[in-house]
Coordinates of C-alpha atoms in Angstrom, one line a residue:
M167 CA 53.0 71.6 96.1
K168 CA 49.7 70.4 97.8
K169 CA 49.4 68.9 101.3
N170 CA 46.2 67.1 102.8
T171 CA 45.4 67.4 105.8
Y172 CA 47.8 64.7 107.0
V173 CA 51.0 66.1 105.9
L174 CA 51.4 68.2 108.9
L175 CA 51.2 65.4 111.0
S176 CA 54.6 63.3 111.8
L177 CA 55.9 60.2 110.8
L178 CA 55.1 57.2 113.1
V179 CA 58.5 55.5 113.1
L180 CA 59.2 53.3 115.4
A181 CA 61.7 50.1 115.5
S182 CA 59.5 47.5 115.3
M183 CA 58.3 48.9 111.8
V184 CA 61.6 49.0 109.4
L185 CA 63.8 51.0 111.2
A186 CA 64.2 48.4 114.6
A187 CA 67.6 49.0 114.7
C188 CA 67.2 52.3 116.1
G189 CA 65.9 52.1 118.9
A190 CA 62.4 53.2 119.5
A191 CA 60.1 51.1 120.8
T192 CA 56.9 50.1 119.3
P193 CA 53.0 50.1 121.0
A194 CA 51.7 46.8 120.9
M195 CA 48.0 46.5 121.7
T196 CA 48.0 43.2 123.4
E197 CA 49.2 44.7 126.7
A198 CA 47.9 45.9 130.0
P199 CA 47.1 49.5 130.3
A200 CA 49.5 51.7 132.4
T201 CA 46.8 51.9 135.2
E202 CA 49.0 54.0 137.9
V203 CA 51.8 56.3 137.1
A204 CA 55.2 56.3 139.6
M205 CA 55.8 59.8 141.3
T206 CA 59.4 60.9 140.0
E207 CA 61.6 63.1 142.2
A208 CA 63.2 65.7 140.4
P209 CA 66.8 65.8 141.1
A210 CA 68.8 68.9 142.5
C211 CA 70.7 70.3 139.6
A212 CA 71.3 74.2 138.4
P213 CA 71.1 75.5 135.4
A214 CA 74.3 76.2 133.4
G215 CA 73.5 79.9 132.9
T216 CA 70.2 82.2 132.1
E217 CA 72.0 84.5 128.9
P218 CA 72.7 83.1 125.3
V219 CA 76.6 82.6 125.3
A220 CA 77.9 85.8 124.2
F221 CA 80.0 85.4 120.6
P222 CA 83.4 85.5 121.7
D223 CA 86.5 87.1 119.6
G224 CA 87.3 85.2 116.5
G225 CA 84.3 82.8 117.1
K226 CA 82.9 80.3 114.5
S227 CA 80.1 81.6 112.8
V228 CA 78.1 80.2 109.6
T229 CA 75.5 82.7 107.7
G230 CA 72.3 81.1 105.8
A231 CA 70.4 82.4 103.2
F232 CA 66.6 82.4 103.4
D233 CA 64.7 83.6 100.2
Q234 CA 61.8 84.2 102.2
E235 CA 61.5 85.7 105.8
P236 CA 59.8 83.6 108.7
D237 CA 56.5 85.2 109.6
S238 CA 56.6 83.8 113.2
I239 CA 59.0 81.6 114.9
V240 CA 56.6 79.8 117.3
P241 CA 55.0 76.5 115.6
Y242 CA 51.3 76.8 116.5
F243 CA 51.2 79.8 115.1
S244 CA 53.0 79.4 111.4
Q245 CA 52.9 76.8 109.0
M246 CA 55.8 78.4 106.9
S247 CA 59.0 76.1 106.2
F248 CA 61.1 78.8 106.8
A249 CA 59.8 79.5 109.8
I250 CA 59.8 75.8 110.9
W251 CA 63.5 75.4 110.3
V252 CA 64.1 78.3 112.4
T253 CA 62.2 76.8 115.2
Q254 CA 64.1 73.5 115.0
L255 CA 67.0 75.9 115.7
T256 CA 65.8 77.2 118.5
L257 CA 62.4 75.4 120.0
V258 CA 62.1 71.7 120.8
G259 CA 59.5 69.6 121.5
L260 CA 60.0 66.1 123.3
A261 CA 60.8 63.6 120.1
E262 CA 62.0 64.4 117.1
W263 CA 62.9 62.6 113.5
D264 CA 66.6 61.5 113.0
D265 CA 68.6 61.0 109.8
Q266 CA 67.1 58.2 109.7
S267 CA 63.8 58.6 109.8
A268 CA 63.8 57.0 113.2
F269 CA 61.7 58.5 115.9
V270 CA 63.6 59.3 119.3
P271 CA 63.6 61.3 122.2
E272 CA 64.9 65.1 122.7
L273 CA 63.5 66.3 125.9
A274 CA 61.4 62.8 127.0
A275 CA 63.8 60.0 128.5
E276 CA 62.0 57.5 126.3
I277 CA 59.2 57.4 123.7
P278 CA 56.1 56.0 125.0
S279 CA 55.5 52.3 124.7
T280 CA 53.0 49.5 126.4
E281 CA 56.7 48.0 127.1
N282 CA 57.5 51.0 129.3
G283 CA 54.1 51.8 130.5
G284 CA 53.6 54.8 128.0
V285 CA 51.1 53.7 126.2
S286 CA 47.5 52.3 127.6
A287 CA 46.4 48.9 125.6
D288 CA 43.4 50.4 124.8
G289 CA 45.5 53.3 122.9
L290 CA 44.0 56.3 124.5
T291 CA 46.0 57.2 127.4
I292 CA 50.2 58.1 126.4
T293 CA 52.8 59.3 129.0
W294 CA 55.6 61.2 128.9
K295 CA 59.0 60.5 130.8
L296 CA 61.0 64.2 130.7
K297 CA 64.9 64.3 131.4
D298 CA 66.3 64.9 134.3
C299 CA 67.2 69.2 134.4
L300 CA 65.7 70.6 131.9
F301 CA 65.8 74.2 131.7
W302 CA 64.9 77.0 129.3
S303 CA 67.8 79.2 128.1
D304 CA 67.4 81.9 130.8
G305 CA 67.5 79.2 134.1
T306 CA 63.9 78.5 134.5
P307 CA 63.2 74.7 134.9
L308 CA 61.5 73.3 131.9
T309 CA 58.7 70.9 133.3
S310 CA 55.6 68.8 132.6
K311 CA 53.8 72.0 133.2
D312 CA 55.5 73.6 130.5
V313 CA 53.4 70.3 128.2
K314 CA 50.4 70.9 129.9
F315 CA 50.4 74.8 129.2
T316 CA 51.2 74.0 125.2
W317 CA 48.1 72.0 124.8
E318 CA 46.2 74.7 126.8
A319 CA 47.6 77.7 124.5
V320 CA 46.7 75.8 122.0
M321 CA 43.0 75.3 122.5
D322 CA 42.4 78.4 123.9
P323 CA 39.7 80.0 122.4
G324 CA 41.0 83.4 122.9
N325 CA 44.1 82.6 120.7
A326 CA 44.6 82.0 116.5
P327 CA 46.7 78.8 116.0
A328 CA 47.2 78.0 112.6
S329 CA 45.6 74.7 113.5
R330 CA 44.7 72.5 116.3
T331 CA 44.8 69.4 114.5
G332 CA 45.0 66.1 116.3
Y333 CA 45.6 68.7 119.7
D334 CA 41.2 68.8 119.9
K335 CA 41.4 65.1 120.4
I336 CA 42.8 65.5 123.7
A337 CA 40.6 65.1 127.0
S338 CA 43.0 66.3 129.2
V339 CA 46.6 66.6 130.3
E340 CA 47.7 65.5 133.9
T341 CA 50.9 66.7 135.2
P342 CA 51.7 64.3 138.6
D343 CA 55.0 65.4 138.9
D344 CA 57.6 67.6 137.2
L345 CA 59.4 64.9 135.1
T346 CA 55.7 62.9 134.3
V347 CA 52.8 63.8 131.4
V348 CA 49.4 61.7 131.1
I349 CA 47.8 62.5 128.0
K350 CA 44.5 61.1 127.9
F351 CA 42.4 60.9 124.4
A352 CA 38.7 61.8 124.2
E353 CA 38.8 59.1 121.0
L354 CA 41.9 56.9 119.5
Y355 CA 44.1 59.0 117.9
P356 CA 46.9 57.1 116.1
P357 CA 49.1 59.8 114.9
W358 CA 49.6 60.7 118.6
Q359 CA 53.2 61.3 117.9
T360 CA 52.8 63.8 116.2
L361 CA 51.6 66.5 119.0
F362 CA 54.3 68.1 121.2
T363 CA 57.0 67.1 118.9
Q364 CA 59.0 68.9 116.4
G365 CA 60.4 68.2 112.6
P366 CA 60.4 70.0 109.5
N367 CA 57.0 69.0 108.1
N368 CA 55.6 69.9 111.6
G369 CA 55.4 72.4 114.5
G370 CA 55.2 70.8 117.6
A371 CA 57.5 72.8 120.0
I372 CA 56.8 72.9 124.0
I373 CA 56.4 76.8 124.5
P374 CA 57.2 78.2 127.9
E375 CA 54.6 78.7 131.0
H376 CA 56.4 81.5 132.7
I377 CA 56.7 83.7 129.9
L378 CA 53.3 83.0 127.7
G379 CA 50.8 82.0 131.0
G380 CA 47.9 84.0 131.2
Q381 CA 47.7 85.8 128.6
T382 CA 45.2 85.2 125.3
A383 CA 45.8 86.3 121.7
L384 CA 48.9 85.0 121.5
E385 CA 49.4 85.1 117.7
T386 CA 49.9 89.3 118.1
N387 CA 52.6 88.7 121.2
D388 CA 56.0 90.1 120.4
F389 CA 57.3 86.4 121.9
I390 CA 55.6 84.2 119.2
R391 CA 57.3 86.5 116.4
M392 CA 60.8 86.5 118.4
P393 CA 61.1 84.0 121.0
T394 CA 64.2 85.3 122.8
V395 CA 64.1 82.7 125.4
G396 CA 64.3 78.9 123.6
S397 CA 65.0 75.5 124.7
G398 CA 66.6 74.5 121.2
P399 CA 70.8 74.5 120.7
F400 CA 70.6 78.3 119.6
V401 CA 68.6 81.5 121.0
L402 CA 66.9 84.2 118.9
T403 CA 69.2 87.3 119.8
E404 CA 68.9 89.5 116.9
W405 CA 65.8 90.0 114.0
I406 CA 66.4 93.0 112.0
P407 CA 63.7 92.7 109.2
G408 CA 64.1 92.4 105.8
D409 CA 68.1 92.1 106.6
Y410 CA 69.3 89.4 109.1
M411 CA 68.4 87.3 112.3
T412 CA 71.2 86.1 114.3
M413 CA 71.1 83.4 117.1
L414 CA 73.8 82.4 119.8
P415 CA 74.3 79.2 121.8
N416 CA 71.9 78.4 124.7
P417 CA 73.9 77.3 127.5
N418 CA 71.3 75.1 128.9
Y419 CA 70.5 73.4 125.7
V420 CA 69.3 69.1 126.6
G421 CA 72.0 67.9 123.7
G422 CA 75.1 70.1 125.0
L423 CA 76.2 73.7 124.2
A424 CA 76.4 73.8 120.2
K425 CA 79.6 73.7 118.9
L426 CA 79.4 77.0 116.9
D427 CA 79.6 80.5 118.5
R428 CA 76.8 82.1 116.1
V429 CA 74.4 81.2 113.6
Q430 CA 73.0 84.1 111.2
I431 CA 70.6 84.3 108.6
R432 CA 70.8 86.9 105.7
F433 CA 67.6 87.2 103.5
V434 CA 68.0 87.2 100.0
A435 CA 65.8 88.0 96.9
D436 CA 65.6 84.5 95.6
S437 CA 67.5 81.3 94.7
E438 CA 70.0 83.0 92.1
A439 CA 71.0 85.7 95.3
A440 CA 71.7 82.9 97.2
K441 CA 73.7 81.4 94.6
A442 CA 75.5 84.3 93.7
A443 CA 76.2 84.4 97.7
L444 CA 77.7 80.9 98.6
Q445 CA 80.2 81.9 95.4
T446 CA 81.1 84.7 96.9
G447 CA 81.2 83.3 100.0
D448 CA 78.8 85.9 101.7
V449 CA 76.6 82.8 103.1
D450 CA 77.4 79.0 103.6
W451 CA 74.2 77.5 102.9
Y452 CA 71.1 77.6 101.6
P453 CA 68.4 75.1 102.0
N454 CA 65.7 75.5 99.1
F455 CA 67.2 74.7 96.0
S456 CA 65.1 73.0 93.2
E457 CA 66.2 69.7 91.6
G458 CA 66.4 72.0 88.3
D459 CA 69.4 74.1 90.2
I460 CA 71.6 70.6 90.3
V461 CA 73.4 70.8 87.4
A462 CA 74.2 75.2 87.8
L463 CA 75.1 74.0 91.2
K464 CA 78.0 71.1 90.1
A465 CA 79.0 73.5 87.4
L466 CA 80.7 75.1 90.9
E467 CA 82.0 72.8 92.5
P468 CA 84.6 72.7 94.8
G469 CA 83.6 76.3 95.4
V470 CA 80.4 75.3 96.2
K471 CA 79.0 72.0 98.0
L472 CA 76.1 70.1 96.5
T473 CA 74.1 67.9 98.5
V474 CA 71.0 66.7 97.6
V475 CA 68.7 64.3 100.1
A476 CA 65.7 62.4 98.7
G477 CA 62.8 63.2 100.2
S478 CA 59.4 62.0 101.1
D479 CA 57.9 64.1 98.8
F480 CA 57.3 63.1 95.5
E481 CA 56.1 64.3 91.8
H482 CA 53.2 62.1 90.2
Y483 CA 51.2 62.3 87.2
F484 CA 47.6 61.0 87.9
F485 CA 44.4 60.0 86.0
N486 CA 41.2 62.0 86.9
L487 CA 38.8 58.9 87.7
G488 CA 35.5 60.9 88.6
R489 CA 32.5 59.7 87.7
T490 CA 29.2 61.9 87.9
E491 CA 27.3 58.9 89.4
G492 CA 29.7 58.0 91.7
V493 CA 30.0 54.4 92.7
D494 CA 27.6 52.6 95.0
G495 CA 26.3 55.8 96.1
R496 CA 29.4 57.3 97.5
G497 CA 32.1 59.9 95.7
K498 CA 30.1 61.7 93.1
A499 CA 32.2 63.6 90.7
D500 CA 30.6 67.1 89.1
N501 CA 33.1 66.2 85.6
E502 CA 33.5 62.8 84.5
G503 CA 36.9 61.7 83.4
F504 CA 38.2 60.6 80.5
C505 CA 36.8 57.5 79.2
P506 CA 39.9 55.5 78.2
F507 CA 41.2 55.8 81.7
K508 CA 38.7 53.8 83.5
D509 CA 40.2 50.9 81.7
I510 CA 43.1 49.6 83.6
N511 CA 45.1 48.2 80.5
V512 CA 45.3 51.7 79.5
R513 CA 46.5 52.9 82.8
H514 CA 49.2 50.0 82.8
A515 CA 50.3 50.7 79.5
I516 CA 50.7 54.6 80.4
T517 CA 52.3 53.9 83.0
I518 CA 55.4 51.4 81.6
G519 CA 55.2 54.0 78.3
I520 CA 56.7 56.6 80.2
N521 CA 60.6 56.7 80.9
R522 CA 60.9 57.7 84.2
Q523 CA 64.2 56.5 84.9
A524 CA 65.6 58.3 82.2
I525 CA 64.1 61.3 83.4
V526 CA 65.5 61.0 86.7
D527 CA 68.8 60.9 85.2
S528 CA 69.2 63.3 82.6
L529 CA 66.7 65.8 84.0
L530 CA 67.5 65.3 88.2
S531 CA 71.3 63.9 87.5
G532 CA 70.7 61.0 89.1
Y533 CA 70.6 62.2 92.9
T534 CA 66.6 60.8 93.4
A535 CA 65.0 57.7 92.3
V536 CA 61.7 56.4 91.0
P537 CA 59.6 55.8 93.9
V538 CA 57.7 52.3 94.3
S539 CA 55.0 53.8 96.0
Q540 CA 53.6 57.3 97.5
W541 CA 55.3 57.0 100.0
P542 CA 59.1 57.1 99.5
N543 CA 62.1 57.2 101.5
T544 CA 59.6 56.4 104.7
A545 CA 59.8 53.4 107.0
W546 CA 55.4 53.1 105.7
T547 CA 57.1 52.3 102.0
N548 CA 56.4 48.9 101.4
T549 CA 59.4 47.3 100.3
N550 CA 57.8 44.2 98.6
L551 CA 57.2 45.8 96.0
E552 CA 59.2 46.6 92.7
V553 CA 59.2 49.9 90.0
E554 CA 58.3 48.5 86.9
S555 CA 59.9 49.3 84.0
Y556 CA 59.5 51.3 80.8
D557 CA 58.6 48.5 78.2
A558 CA 57.1 50.2 75.0
D559 CA 56.7 47.3 73.5
K560 CA 54.5 45.7 76.3
A561 CA 52.8 49.5 76.6
A562 CA 51.9 49.2 72.7
A563 CA 50.4 45.4 73.3
L564 CA 47.9 46.5 76.6
L565 CA 46.8 49.4 74.2
E566 CA 46.1 46.9 71.6
E567 CA 44.3 44.6 73.9
A568 CA 42.0 47.4 75.0
G569 CA 40.9 48.0 71.4
Y570 CA 42.8 51.1 70.7
T571 CA 44.5 50.6 67.2
L572 CA 46.6 52.9 65.7
G573 CA 45.2 56.0 63.2
A574 CA 47.1 57.0 59.6
D575 CA 47.7 60.1 62.2
G576 CA 49.9 58.2 64.8
I577 CA 47.4 58.1 67.8
R578 CA 45.6 55.1 68.5
S579 CA 41.9 55.2 68.8
G580 CA 39.3 52.5 69.7
D581 CA 36.0 52.0 71.2
C582 CA 35.1 53.9 74.7
N583 CA 31.5 53.2 76.3
G584 CA 29.8 52.9 72.6
V585 CA 32.1 56.2 71.2
E586 CA 35.3 56.1 69.0
T587 CA 37.9 57.8 71.3
K588 CA 41.1 59.0 70.5
L589 CA 44.0 58.4 72.8
S590 CA 44.6 62.0 73.1
F591 CA 44.5 64.0 76.1
N592 CA 45.4 66.8 78.0
F593 CA 48.0 66.7 80.8
E594 CA 47.9 69.9 83.3
T595 CA 50.5 71.1 85.8
T596 CA 52.4 73.8 86.9
T597 CA 55.1 76.6 84.7
A598 CA 57.4 75.6 86.9
P599 CA 60.5 74.7 84.6
I600 CA 61.4 71.2 85.6
R601 CA 57.8 69.9 85.1
I602 CA 58.3 71.6 81.7
E603 CA 61.2 69.9 81.1
A604 CA 59.7 66.5 82.3
A605 CA 56.3 67.1 79.8
L606 CA 58.4 67.3 77.2
A607 CA 60.3 64.1 77.7
V608 CA 57.0 62.1 78.5
Q609 CA 55.6 63.6 75.3
S610 CA 57.9 62.2 73.5
D611 CA 57.8 58.4 75.2
L612 CA 53.7 58.5 74.6
A613 CA 53.8 58.9 70.9
K614 CA 56.2 56.2 70.2
I615 CA 53.3 54.1 71.4
G616 CA 50.5 56.2 69.7
V617 CA 49.0 58.3 72.6
E618 CA 48.8 62.2 72.3
F619 CA 49.7 63.9 75.3
K620 CA 49.4 67.3 75.1
Q621 CA 50.9 69.7 77.7
I622 CA 48.7 72.6 79.5
H623 CA 50.9 74.3 82.0
T624 CA 48.8 77.2 84.3
P625 CA 50.1 79.2 87.0
A626 CA 50.1 77.6 90.6
G627 CA 48.1 79.9 91.8
T628 CA 45.3 79.1 89.2
F629 CA 46.1 75.3 88.9
F630 CA 45.9 74.6 93.1
G631 CA 43.3 77.4 93.2
Q632 CA 40.2 76.4 95.3
Y633 CA 37.1 75.0 94.1
V634 CA 35.4 77.9 93.8
D635 CA 37.5 80.0 92.2
G636 CA 37.4 76.9 89.5
G637 CA 40.5 75.5 90.2
P638 CA 41.2 72.5 87.6
L639 CA 42.0 70.0 90.0
T640 CA 39.4 70.5 92.8
T641 CA 36.6 70.4 90.4
G642 CA 38.1 67.7 87.9
N643 CA 38.1 69.8 84.9
Y644 CA 41.0 68.1 83.8
D645 CA 42.0 64.9 82.4
L646 CA 45.7 63.7 83.3
G647 CA 47.4 65.6 86.2
G648 CA 50.6 66.0 88.4
Y649 CA 52.3 67.8 91.0
T650 CA 54.0 67.3 94.1
T651 CA 52.6 65.8 97.3
G652 CA 53.7 63.5 100.1
F653 CA 52.0 61.3 102.8
Y654 CA 54.4 61.9 105.8
P655 CA 55.4 62.5 108.3
D656 CA 51.6 60.0 109.3
P657 CA 50.8 57.9 106.1
Y658 CA 47.3 58.4 106.7
T659 CA 45.8 60.2 103.1
D660 CA 42.3 60.9 102.7
N661 CA 43.2 61.7 99.1
F662 CA 41.7 57.9 98.3
Q663 CA 38.6 58.7 100.1
C664 CA 35.3 57.9 98.4
E665 CA 33.8 61.1 100.7
S666 CA 36.3 63.4 100.5
V667 CA 36.0 63.6 96.0
P668 CA 34.7 67.7 95.9
N669 CA 31.5 68.4 94.2
A670 CA 29.1 71.1 94.7
E671 CA 28.1 69.4 98.4
K672 CA 32.0 69.1 99.2
P673 CA 34.0 71.7 97.7
D674 CA 36.7 71.5 100.2
G675 CA 37.1 68.0 99.6
T676 CA 41.0 66.6 99.4
N677 CA 40.5 63.6 97.0
W678 CA 42.0 65.7 93.4
Y679 CA 42.0 62.3 92.0
H680 CA 38.1 62.5 92.1
N681 CA 38.9 58.2 92.7
C682 CA 36.2 56.6 94.1
D683 CA 37.4 53.3 94.6
P684 CA 34.8 52.1 97.8
F685 CA 37.2 49.2 98.6
L686 CA 40.4 51.3 98.6
S687 CA 38.9 54.4 100.8
D688 CA 37.6 51.7 103.6
L689 CA 41.3 50.0 103.4
V690 CA 42.8 53.3 103.6
D691 CA 40.5 54.5 106.4
S692 CA 40.7 51.5 109.2
S693 CA 44.2 52.4 109.0
L694 CA 42.9 54.8 111.6
A695 CA 41.4 52.0 113.9
T696 CA 44.4 51.3 115.9
V697 CA 47.4 52.5 117.3
D698 CA 49.3 49.7 116.9
I699 CA 52.1 50.3 114.6
A700 CA 52.6 47.3 113.2
A701 CA 49.1 46.5 112.4
R702 CA 49.1 50.4 110.7
K703 CA 52.1 49.0 108.7
L704 CA 50.4 46.4 107.4
I705 CA 47.4 48.6 106.1
I706 CA 49.4 50.9 104.5
D707 CA 51.4 48.3 102.8
E708 CA 48.1 46.9 101.5
V709 CA 47.1 49.6 100.2
Q710 CA 50.4 50.6 98.4
K711 CA 50.2 47.3 97.0
Y712 CA 46.4 47.8 95.9
V713 CA 47.3 51.3 94.2
A714 CA 50.1 49.9 92.5
E715 CA 48.4 46.7 91.0
N716 CA 45.8 49.4 90.1
Y717 CA 47.8 51.8 88.6
Y718 CA 45.9 54.6 89.7
V719 CA 49.0 57.3 90.4
I720 CA 52.4 57.1 88.2
P721 CA 54.6 57.9 91.0
M722 CA 57.6 60.0 88.6
Y723 CA 60.3 60.5 91.3
A724 CA 61.0 61.1 94.9
R725 CA 61.5 64.7 95.1
G726 CA 65.0 66.2 96.5
D727 CA 66.1 68.3 99.2
V728 CA 68.5 70.2 97.3
F729 CA 71.2 72.4 99.6
G730 CA 74.0 74.3 98.4
S731 CA 76.8 74.9 101.0
T732 CA 80.7 76.3 101.4
P733 CA 83.6 74.0 101.9
R734 CA 83.8 74.9 105.4
F735 CA 80.5 74.4 107.1
V736 CA 80.3 71.3 108.0
W737 CA 76.8 69.8 109.3
G738 CA 75.7 66.5 110.4
P739 CA 73.8 63.9 108.6
T740 CA 70.3 64.6 107.5
G741 CA 67.5 62.2 106.3
P742 CA 63.8 63.1 104.7
Q743 CA 62.4 63.6 108.3
S744 CA 64.7 65.2 109.9
N745 CA 66.0 68.4 107.4
M746 CA 70.0 69.3 108.0
N747 CA 68.5 71.3 111.6
W748 CA 67.8 68.7 113.8
N749 CA 71.2 68.1 114.8
A750 CA 72.5 71.8 114.7
E751 CA 74.0 71.5 118.1
M752 CA 77.2 69.7 115.6
W753 CA 76.9 72.0 112.9
D754 CA 80.8 73.1 112.8
V755 CA 83.1 74.9 110.3
T756 CA 86.7 73.5 109.1
E757 CA 88.6 76.5 109.4

């Protein structure tokens, strides 16, 4: 899966967009800035305990299975999904995303907005208010000073975090009292909600100053790998490498004492081992099945429960639109894209010549959907757009209109820039079984309209290889490509930016479509010119409309989060931005 720079950033989903009913407030750029911060006196209160709650005889316990062992639990030092999932259970941030993808407070008392004085009119100052009586699991008060320390730790040159994105835009963090955090940015940073906040696709938990203060080289600190003091619903109490980890309830969790008395995670070899363990009841859940496992898991019901949540990642096919001369001096590519793809009628025909719904219904058991855009299942989706249905007759007519007629071999050909060219091209993707099956269906569909679709399945390490290694995507050495990505939680993507087209001068460019459309490039970049979420939503809506009307990519299907569990394990509602872990204090068992 390829993620652009902003995939690790979190979704700006506040109420005035499409989730107004969920209660999060939205910054309005027309109001005056918050000029003063009222001093807040922390109330007198005491922690509920100073140690994790011991597991009682006959207590309620569940065991999960991970086929990847976390490398670190403190999120600033890992980008591993399995690590971030454990972080959600043990360390929390100022806010999070719920099952409806609404941005909701966690340690914070409310989401900052101009209405409540939390966002200045120029967008450069964000003020967070913490809830009363916050404590770490060891009983130490959790205050604004921990938030400031978190920023200082990330930015300390003596530490080596996985990323400083966004935190490096902050000029200062001020703490006028224990419940107030004033963040001042050096420049406009629209995704400010992604900082100090925790989700499944980003790590922004608050870390404890009383444990880590005054230390450097934190990446080597034992606490970073195994934080025995936390702020989440559970505390990590035991970790046997290669075997299992144990978590017990945090007596001071802001959301109250967890219903479960213990959570364990067992490390297994792969998804097949997890499936076998689910069947025997040795584990209660596994969170990392693929869509290709759906049929097999359904066959195990009711002994194994299948849950599929449509996600915000998406599988898509895309045309190599590289131009070696660039466009108006921008976006020069090393390799010229397949000539017929420059014709919008050809791109349109191929898009509607693929029966994407049939792929969803047959290969994915109807558990997900054909997305309307590259922002599926997010608050940024342009709900005014509709998916264009499969229509082989219309596709054939479009190809005729473009000048491509059927030959005796059943393949269309026509003039493209003065050269007789067949509609025969390579499609390159990975060796994942679901992709092989989908490509076979596409090959059959396109053959019906006179298009030869030739599959190349490349190991993921090579397919996603870097420019210096000759990776086909980065060098533009492909015709049509396919993979999974996602432009969330923040909607910005430089995948459409002319200046991000990879070439010898910019080998790290992320525009693997090699498509330089100056209007689109500038439109996407304009979404960074304001922190007003409603204004950004309008821009992203226009981006989606423009991409759809020009048939630059083919959204195939929204990826699903596929969970297997035992019937005894009961967890709360989950969504594409929350994962199943966002409300782990509500997990329970039926026996």
